[in-house]
Amino acid sequence: MSDETHPTAEAQEQSQQVSQQDATLEPSVEEKTQGDIDNIEDNTNNEKQDDDGAPKTVFDDPKEFNVKHPLQNTWTLWFDNPGKKANATNWSENLKEIVNVNTVEDFWGVYNNIPKVSILEVNSNYHVFKKGVRPEWEDPFNANGGKFSVQLPRNRTGEAINDYWLNLMLAMFGEQFQYEDEICGAVVSVRKVFYRIALWTKTSQRNEKIETIG
């Protein structure tokens, strides 16, 4: 007696039906894929174009990608680290003009390539002022000015000082102050036990503009 089993006529018929169903499915998959490709091609052809036929981009000029976004004012970065025996004379001599920035891209290029405030040596200062204004009270632009300042303990501030300083610079560059013409610049100072951030204004007298800024 053989162990082999032979499919019944009913089983053979079901197998043929399944094969026929598979065969009918394959063209449907091919047709669907081809349809998707056609749709993609149609969408591509429907891209917005400029008057000269070139596809539009996020840039003003689709052929020129070296685009910069100008700031309303040009700003100058200054640095000094006068040491313990500094006086008014040698402090001024120690003050170094680093670079001018007048576009968003230039600013980030500078900011990302200079030491962050949190790693500067004690007694170091960064100054960011409008071009042509020295970060000194003796400068004519600052002669009648004042400042808002805040001191932050180093042991509790840590690297957060970098964000505070960055946000203040971005507010100045983006003209976020209502009376931006009153803004001279800003200073961040590193001392032994604290950081100090100061915003210098052109006017020291208490008035509506100054109160709005502060």
Tab-separated table of C-alpha atoms in Angstrom:
chain	number	residue	atom	x	y	z
A	1	MET	CA	0.000	0.000	0.000
A	2	SER	CA	1.555	3.324	-1.070
A	3	ASP	CA	1.791	6.381	1.321
A	4	GLU	CA	1.508	8.799	-1.562
A	5	THR	CA	-1.730	10.765	-1.783
A	6	HIS	CA	-3.083	11.920	-5.073
A	7	PRO	CA	-4.955	15.235	-5.271
A	8	THR	CA	-8.586	14.895	-5.905
A	9	ALA	CA	-10.183	16.488	-8.900
A	10	GLU	CA	-11.682	19.149	-6.607
A	11	ALA	CA	-8.242	20.061	-5.171
A	12	GLN	CA	-6.720	20.293	-8.656
A	13	GLU	CA	-9.532	22.607	-9.718
A	14	GLN	CA	-8.975	24.896	-6.676
A	15	SER	CA	-5.230	25.014	-7.392
A	16	GLN	CA	-5.867	26.054	-10.975
A	17	GLN	CA	-8.258	28.776	-9.774
A	18	VAL	CA	-5.619	30.185	-7.371
A	19	SER	CA	-3.022	30.196	-10.155
A	20	GLN	CA	-5.433	32.005	-12.422
A	21	GLN	CA	-6.137	34.564	-9.670
A	22	ASP	CA	-2.398	35.172	-9.164
A	23	ALA	CA	-1.981	35.636	-12.881
A	24	THR	CA	-4.775	38.192	-12.960
A	25	LEU	CA	-3.264	40.090	-10.004
A	26	GLU	CA	0.156	40.636	-11.568
A	27	PRO	CA	-0.984	42.931	-14.385
A	28	SER	CA	-2.927	44.998	-11.827
A	29	VAL	CA	0.241	45.599	-9.798
A	30	GLU	CA	2.154	46.571	-12.926
A	31	GLU	CA	-0.635	48.889	-14.018
A	32	LYS	CA	-0.798	50.547	-10.573
A	33	THR	CA	2.953	51.085	-10.488
A	34	GLN	CA	2.937	52.538	-13.969
A	35	GLY	CA	0.065	54.811	-12.971
A	36	ASP	CA	2.004	56.099	-9.948
A	37	ILE	CA	5.012	56.841	-12.127
A	38	ASP	CA	2.852	58.746	-14.580
A	39	ASN	CA	1.398	60.807	-11.733
A	40	ILE	CA	4.862	61.667	-10.415
A	41	GLU	CA	5.978	62.735	-13.863
A	42	ASP	CA	2.892	64.901	-14.225
A	43	ASN	CA	3.536	66.580	-10.844
A	44	THR	CA	7.119	67.264	-11.829
A	45	ASN	CA	6.023	68.900	-15.031
A	46	ASN	CA	3.631	71.111	-13.066
A	47	GLU	CA	6.411	72.792	-10.991
A	48	LYS	CA	6.198	76.567	-10.869
A	49	GLN	CA	8.571	78.281	-13.226
A	50	ASP	CA	9.998	81.743	-13.630
A	51	ASP	CA	9.334	83.861	-16.685
A	52	ASP	CA	12.446	82.427	-18.355
A	53	GLY	CA	11.203	78.871	-17.805
A	54	ALA	CA	13.589	78.025	-14.940
A	55	PRO	CA	12.084	76.259	-11.877
A	56	LYS	CA	11.443	78.586	-8.953
A	57	THR	CA	13.552	78.171	-5.810
A	58	VAL	CA	13.647	79.716	-2.334
A	59	PHE	CA	16.364	82.048	-3.620
A	60	ASP	CA	15.726	85.263	-5.495
A	61	ASP	CA	17.971	84.110	-8.319
A	62	PRO	CA	17.610	80.388	-9.215
A	63	LYS	CA	21.068	80.462	-10.807
A	64	GLU	CA	22.849	82.198	-7.914
A	65	PHE	CA	22.806	80.508	-4.505
A	66	ASN	CA	25.299	82.804	-2.761
A	67	VAL	CA	22.514	84.845	-1.182
A	68	LYS	CA	23.016	86.917	1.985
A	69	HIS	CA	20.459	88.639	4.168
A	70	PRO	CA	21.568	92.168	5.135
A	71	LEU	CA	21.138	93.592	8.616
A	72	GLN	CA	19.674	97.051	9.044
A	73	ASN	CA	22.880	98.178	10.768
A	74	THR	CA	26.504	97.104	10.600
A	75	TRP	CA	27.804	95.851	13.948
A	76	THR	CA	31.350	95.607	15.263
A	77	LEU	CA	32.669	92.925	17.595
A	78	TRP	CA	35.284	94.080	20.100
A	79	PHE	CA	37.276	92.122	22.679
A	80	ASP	CA	39.472	92.952	25.631
A	81	ASN	CA	41.148	91.151	28.516
A	82	PRO	CA	42.891	93.953	30.423
A	83	GLY	CA	44.180	91.966	33.379
A	84	LYS	CA	44.274	92.899	37.058
A	85	LYS	CA	46.342	96.087	36.751
A	86	ALA	CA	44.231	97.767	34.106
A	87	ASN	CA	43.596	101.492	34.203
A	88	ALA	CA	41.628	103.796	31.922
A	89	THR	CA	44.574	104.298	29.578
A	90	ASN	CA	45.801	100.770	29.031
A	91	TRP	CA	42.241	99.428	29.056
A	92	SER	CA	41.476	101.531	25.985
A	93	GLU	CA	44.680	100.364	24.331
A	94	ASN	CA	43.800	96.761	25.103
A	95	LEU	CA	40.415	97.084	23.406
A	96	LYS	CA	40.647	95.265	20.069
A	97	GLU	CA	38.304	95.624	17.121
A	98	ILE	CA	37.745	92.113	15.776
A	99	VAL	CA	35.315	92.214	12.843
A	100	ASN	CA	32.328	93.997	11.301
A	101	VAL	CA	29.183	92.089	10.355
A	102	ASN	CA	26.345	93.379	8.195
A	103	THR	CA	24.553	90.178	7.138
A	104	VAL	CA	22.918	87.303	8.993
A	105	GLU	CA	25.298	84.827	7.392
A	106	ASP	CA	28.382	86.835	8.364
A	107	PHE	CA	27.228	86.966	11.972
A	108	TRP	CA	26.783	83.208	12.246
A	109	GLY	CA	30.117	82.674	10.540
A	110	VAL	CA	31.783	84.780	13.236
A	111	TYR	CA	29.765	83.499	16.196
A	112	ASN	CA	30.431	79.855	15.390
A	113	ASN	CA	34.178	80.428	15.198
A	114	ILE	CA	34.947	82.412	18.354
A	115	PRO	CA	35.161	81.132	21.950
A	116	LYS	CA	31.872	81.051	23.810
A	117	VAL	CA	31.478	83.337	26.809
A	118	SER	CA	31.481	80.415	29.246
A	119	ILE	CA	35.097	79.517	28.399
A	120	LEU	CA	36.614	83.015	28.319
A	121	GLU	CA	39.272	83.934	30.854
A	122	VAL	CA	38.361	85.976	33.915
A	123	ASN	CA	38.251	89.746	33.203
A	124	SER	CA	37.499	89.155	29.507
A	125	ASN	CA	34.805	91.166	27.748
A	126	TYR	CA	32.950	90.884	24.455
A	127	HIS	CA	31.491	94.124	23.106
A	128	VAL	CA	29.078	94.358	20.157
A	129	PHE	CA	28.336	97.939	19.083
A	130	LYS	CA	27.026	99.707	16.041
A	131	LYS	CA	29.790	100.412	13.571
A	132	GLY	CA	31.616	103.637	14.321
A	133	VAL	CA	30.855	103.519	18.052
A	134	ARG	CA	33.644	102.528	20.419
A	135	PRO	CA	32.473	100.704	23.551
A	136	GLU	CA	33.627	103.547	25.789
A	137	TRP	CA	31.696	106.243	27.606
A	138	GLU	CA	34.103	108.758	26.127
A	139	ASP	CA	32.777	108.070	22.645
A	140	PRO	CA	30.493	110.953	21.546
A	141	PHE	CA	27.703	108.513	20.711
A	142	ASN	CA	27.734	107.251	24.305
A	143	ALA	CA	28.489	110.549	26.052
A	144	ASN	CA	24.937	111.070	27.323
A	145	GLY	CA	24.074	107.417	27.504
A	146	GLY	CA	23.227	104.876	30.157
A	147	LYS	CA	22.914	101.129	30.467
A	148	PHE	CA	20.772	98.302	31.745
A	149	SER	CA	22.801	95.530	33.344
A	150	VAL	CA	22.315	92.239	35.141
A	151	GLN	CA	24.783	90.113	37.094
A	152	LEU	CA	24.510	86.338	37.064
A	153	PRO	CA	26.421	84.084	39.496
A	154	ARG	CA	28.809	81.878	37.567
A	155	ASN	CA	28.273	78.805	39.715
A	156	ARG	CA	24.537	78.795	38.963
A	157	THR	CA	24.562	80.143	35.409
A	158	GLY	CA	27.088	77.874	33.735
A	159	GLU	CA	26.791	77.547	29.966
A	160	ALA	CA	23.381	79.268	29.969
A	161	ILE	CA	25.308	82.547	29.735
A	162	ASN	CA	26.014	81.669	26.096
A	163	ASP	CA	22.291	81.621	25.294
A	164	TYR	CA	21.597	84.834	27.208
A	165	TRP	CA	24.328	86.656	25.316
A	166	LEU	CA	23.294	85.204	21.963
A	167	ASN	CA	19.638	86.139	22.453
A	168	LEU	CA	20.564	89.726	23.290
A	169	MET	CA	22.693	90.023	20.148
A	170	LEU	CA	19.926	88.560	17.995
A	171	ALA	CA	17.450	91.041	19.473
A	172	MET	CA	19.758	93.925	18.547
A	173	PHE	CA	20.547	92.642	15.054
A	174	GLY	CA	16.899	91.887	14.344
A	175	GLU	CA	15.834	95.368	15.520
A	176	GLN	CA	13.529	93.788	18.094
A	177	PHE	CA	13.655	96.784	20.419
A	178	GLN	CA	10.868	99.262	19.742
A	179	TYR	CA	13.278	102.211	19.790
A	180	GLU	CA	16.273	100.611	18.144
A	181	ASP	CA	17.824	104.002	17.413
A	182	GLU	CA	18.420	104.308	21.178
A	183	ILE	CA	20.555	101.149	21.220
A	184	CYS	CA	24.329	101.660	21.176
A	185	GLY	CA	25.459	98.113	21.812
A	186	ALA	CA	25.940	95.436	24.446
A	187	VAL	CA	28.717	94.027	26.621
A	188	VAL	CA	29.190	90.680	28.313
A	189	SER	CA	31.842	90.510	31.035
A	190	VAL	CA	33.438	87.522	32.733
A	191	ARG	CA	34.446	88.015	36.348
A	192	LYS	CA	35.652	85.639	39.022
A	193	VAL	CA	32.283	84.904	40.594
A	194	PHE	CA	29.760	86.374	38.156
A	195	TYR	CA	28.893	87.212	34.559
A	196	ARG	CA	27.537	90.633	33.703
A	197	ILE	CA	25.473	91.520	30.644
A	198	ALA	CA	24.834	95.186	29.857
A	199	LEU	CA	22.767	96.918	27.179
A	200	TRP	CA	24.025	100.426	26.434
A	201	THR	CA	21.582	103.141	25.393
A	202	LYS	CA	22.158	106.532	23.815
A	203	THR	CA	20.138	108.313	26.505
A	204	SER	CA	20.436	107.993	30.268
A	205	GLN	CA	17.460	110.156	31.191
A	206	ARG	CA	14.349	108.282	32.222
A	207	ASN	CA	11.758	108.691	29.474
A	208	GLU	CA	9.202	106.682	27.531
A	209	LYS	CA	11.755	105.223	25.130
A	210	ILE	CA	14.158	104.106	27.826
A	211	GLU	CA	11.389	102.651	29.980
A	212	THR	CA	10.055	100.719	26.988
A	213	ILE	CA	13.483	99.237	26.269
A	214	GLY	CA	14.076	98.301	29.907
